[in-house]
Amino acid sequence: MTITDGLHYIAVGNPLSKAVIGTTSSLFRANSAGLSSSNSQTMSKNLVKALPTLWELSGRNHNFVRLAGLSGAAAVILGAVGSHHAKFKDNAEMRAIFDTANRFHFFHSIALLGVPLAKYPMVSGALMVLGTALFSGCLYYRAFTGNKPPFARMAPMGGTCLIVAWLSFML
């Protein structure tokens, strides 16, 4: 598989992109054909019913969807705690470290929703979970305590896991 093939799959070749493109183009055709708004609304409702849910697309890998929910909730909780943490009001460096940890945590929580669509979801998912825990975990520890964690070398390893997780979607 070439890089071009991988990018094509990500942009338009995967089931989710095909469904979105198909739905959008049929809605545009319906509106341009002069259908009444009630007919186009009925048509769009039928198309939405025809699309598989994320849960159905996940197949046997629905645990990654659950894990995405749990991780997203944890990111929101940590974000709320961090936004009220007194140490961050006086220390711009710790605030920046916390913001980086929370941003990566959020992005990869959302990315976990796509793991069931990967060719090797167990590999992609395990790398993404491990990478998020190592990278964001080290940064959260540093931001909340002000100390470098004894396992500080794990943050770059976590970042590497995240890079490899994203690359594994191209397989």
Short mmCIF file of C-alpha atoms in Angstrom, two decimals:
data_model
loop_
_atom_site.label_atom_id
_atom_site.label_comp_id
_atom_site.label_asym_id
_atom_site.label_seq_id
_atom_site.Cartn_x
_atom_site.Cartn_y
_atom_site.Cartn_z
CA MET A 1 0.00 0.00 0.00
CA THR A 2 1.37 3.39 -0.96
CA ILE A 3 0.93 6.61 0.94
CA THR A 4 -1.50 7.78 -1.73
CA ASP A 5 -3.62 4.66 -1.23
CA GLY A 6 -3.61 5.23 2.53
CA LEU A 7 -4.65 8.86 2.17
CA HIS A 8 -7.38 7.90 -0.30
CA TYR A 9 -8.73 5.33 2.15
CA ILE A 10 -8.70 7.84 5.02
CA ALA A 11 -10.38 10.58 2.95
CA VAL A 12 -12.98 8.71 0.89
CA GLY A 13 -12.42 4.96 0.92
CA ASN A 14 -13.50 3.95 4.42
CA PRO A 15 -17.12 3.01 5.23
CA LEU A 16 -17.79 6.12 7.30
CA SER A 17 -16.56 8.52 4.58
CA LYS A 18 -18.54 6.65 1.92
CA ALA A 19 -21.70 6.94 3.99
CA VAL A 20 -21.21 10.67 4.63
CA ILE A 21 -20.40 11.38 0.97
CA GLY A 22 -23.36 9.34 -0.23
CA THR A 23 -25.78 10.98 2.17
CA THR A 24 -24.56 14.48 1.39
CA SER A 25 -24.65 14.03 -2.37
CA SER A 26 -28.15 12.53 -2.30
CA LEU A 27 -29.41 15.41 -0.15
CA PHE A 28 -27.93 17.92 -2.60
CA ARG A 29 -29.53 16.08 -5.51
CA ALA A 30 -32.87 16.07 -3.72
CA ASN A 31 -32.73 19.80 -3.00
CA SER A 32 -31.57 20.70 -6.50
CA ALA A 33 -34.33 18.57 -8.05
CA GLY A 34 -36.84 20.91 -6.44
CA LEU A 35 -38.27 18.49 -3.91
CA SER A 36 -40.29 20.04 -1.15
CA SER A 37 -38.60 20.40 2.21
CA SER A 38 -40.85 17.73 3.73
CA ASN A 39 -39.81 15.23 1.03
CA SER A 40 -36.12 16.00 1.53
CA GLN A 41 -36.54 15.73 5.32
CA THR A 42 -38.19 12.33 4.92
CA MET A 43 -35.41 11.29 2.57
CA SER A 44 -32.69 12.41 4.98
CA LYS A 45 -34.38 10.56 7.88
CA ASN A 46 -34.49 7.38 5.80
CA LEU A 47 -30.83 7.77 4.88
CA VAL A 48 -29.85 8.22 8.51
CA LYS A 49 -31.77 5.04 9.38
CA ALA A 50 -29.92 3.19 6.62
CA LEU A 51 -26.49 4.21 7.93
CA PRO A 52 -24.97 1.80 10.41
CA THR A 53 -24.31 3.12 13.88
CA LEU A 54 -20.79 3.34 15.23
CA TRP A 55 -21.71 0.50 17.57
CA GLU A 56 -22.65 -1.70 14.59
CA LEU A 57 -19.50 -0.72 12.70
CA SER A 58 -17.35 -1.61 15.68
CA GLY A 59 -18.27 -5.31 15.47
CA ARG A 60 -16.38 -7.30 18.05
CA ASN A 61 -14.24 -4.28 18.95
CA HIS A 62 -16.99 -2.34 20.72
CA ASN A 63 -14.85 -2.17 23.85
CA PHE A 64 -12.80 0.56 22.17
CA VAL A 65 -15.98 2.63 21.83
CA ARG A 66 -16.60 2.13 25.56
CA LEU A 67 -12.98 2.98 26.32
CA ALA A 68 -13.30 6.14 24.22
CA GLY A 69 -16.27 7.17 26.35
CA LEU A 70 -14.40 6.51 29.57
CA SER A 71 -11.28 8.29 28.36
CA GLY A 72 -13.29 11.27 27.13
CA ALA A 73 -15.07 11.55 30.48
CA ALA A 74 -11.71 11.41 32.28
CA ALA A 75 -10.36 14.15 29.98
CA VAL A 76 -13.35 16.37 30.83
CA ILE A 77 -12.96 15.73 34.57
CA LEU A 78 -9.22 16.42 34.49
CA GLY A 79 -9.83 19.51 32.35
CA ALA A 80 -12.33 20.82 34.90
CA VAL A 81 -10.02 20.09 37.82
CA GLY A 82 -7.10 21.69 36.00
CA SER A 83 -9.03 24.81 35.09
CA HIS A 84 -9.63 25.48 38.80
CA HIS A 85 -6.23 24.40 40.08
CA ALA A 86 -4.59 27.30 41.95
CA LYS A 87 -1.06 26.35 40.86
CA PHE A 88 -1.90 27.00 37.21
CA LYS A 89 -3.05 30.56 37.84
CA ASP A 90 0.43 31.63 38.92
CA ASN A 91 2.60 29.36 36.80
CA ALA A 92 2.30 29.68 33.02
CA GLU A 93 4.74 26.80 32.42
CA MET A 94 2.68 24.31 34.43
CA ARG A 95 -0.49 25.59 32.76
CA ALA A 96 1.03 24.99 29.32
CA ILE A 97 2.12 21.46 30.32
CA PHE A 98 -1.37 20.71 31.64
CA ASP A 99 -3.03 22.10 28.50
CA THR A 100 -0.83 19.92 26.30
CA ALA A 101 -1.65 16.81 28.33
CA ASN A 102 -5.37 17.54 28.27
CA ARG A 103 -5.44 18.38 24.55
CA PHE A 104 -3.66 15.14 23.61
CA HIS A 105 -5.92 13.22 25.98
CA PHE A 106 -9.05 14.67 24.30
CA PHE A 107 -7.83 14.14 20.74
CA HIS A 108 -6.90 10.54 21.35
CA SER A 109 -10.12 9.83 23.24
CA ILE A 110 -11.99 10.89 20.10
CA ALA A 111 -9.58 8.95 17.90
CA LEU A 112 -10.37 5.77 19.87
CA LEU A 113 -13.84 5.90 18.31
CA GLY A 114 -12.24 5.15 14.94
CA VAL A 115 -10.15 2.23 16.15
CA PRO A 116 -12.80 -0.42 15.30
CA LEU A 117 -12.55 0.65 11.66
CA ALA A 118 -8.81 -0.10 11.48
CA LYS A 119 -7.60 -3.24 9.76
CA TYR A 120 -5.85 -4.30 12.97
CA PRO A 121 -7.95 -2.66 15.70
CA MET A 122 -6.27 -4.44 18.61
CA VAL A 123 -2.86 -3.13 17.53
CA SER A 124 -4.06 0.41 16.78
CA GLY A 125 -6.16 0.57 19.94
CA ALA A 126 -3.53 -0.84 22.27
CA LEU A 127 -0.91 1.57 20.94
CA MET A 128 -3.28 4.52 21.24
CA VAL A 129 -4.35 3.68 24.80
CA LEU A 130 -0.78 3.00 25.93
CA GLY A 131 0.54 6.12 24.22
CA THR A 132 -2.14 8.34 25.71
CA ALA A 133 -1.59 6.93 29.20
CA LEU A 134 2.18 7.32 29.02
CA PHE A 135 2.33 10.71 27.32
CA SER A 136 -0.59 12.50 28.97
CA GLY A 137 -0.06 10.71 32.27
CA CYS A 138 3.53 11.98 32.61
CA LEU A 139 2.48 15.51 31.68
CA TYR A 140 -0.49 15.48 34.08
CA TYR A 141 1.80 14.28 36.87
CA ARG A 142 4.29 17.06 36.15
CA ALA A 143 1.61 19.73 35.92
CA PHE A 144 -0.18 18.79 39.14
CA THR A 145 2.89 18.10 41.30
CA GLY A 146 5.43 20.47 39.78
CA ASN A 147 8.01 17.66 39.90
CA LYS A 148 9.48 15.73 37.05
CA PRO A 149 8.06 12.24 37.31
CA PRO A 150 10.50 9.46 38.11
CA PHE A 151 9.28 7.89 34.90
CA ALA A 152 9.77 11.05 32.79
CA ARG A 153 11.37 9.06 29.98
CA MET A 154 8.00 7.40 29.43
CA ALA A 155 6.49 10.55 27.86
CA PRO A 156 8.57 10.31 24.65
CA MET A 157 7.81 6.57 24.52
CA GLY A 158 4.11 7.43 24.80
CA GLY A 159 4.45 9.93 21.98
CA THR A 160 6.14 7.29 19.85
CA CYS A 161 3.29 4.86 20.59
CA LEU A 162 0.80 7.50 19.46
CA ILE A 163 2.68 8.07 16.20
CA VAL A 164 2.83 4.34 15.50
CA ALA A 165 -0.88 4.01 16.39
CA TRP A 166 -1.78 6.62 13.80
CA LEU A 167 0.49 4.98 11.23
CA SER A 168 -1.11 1.59 11.93
CA PHE A 169 -4.35 2.92 10.44
CA MET A 170 -2.60 2.91 7.07
CA LEU A 171 -2.03 -0.84 7.07
#
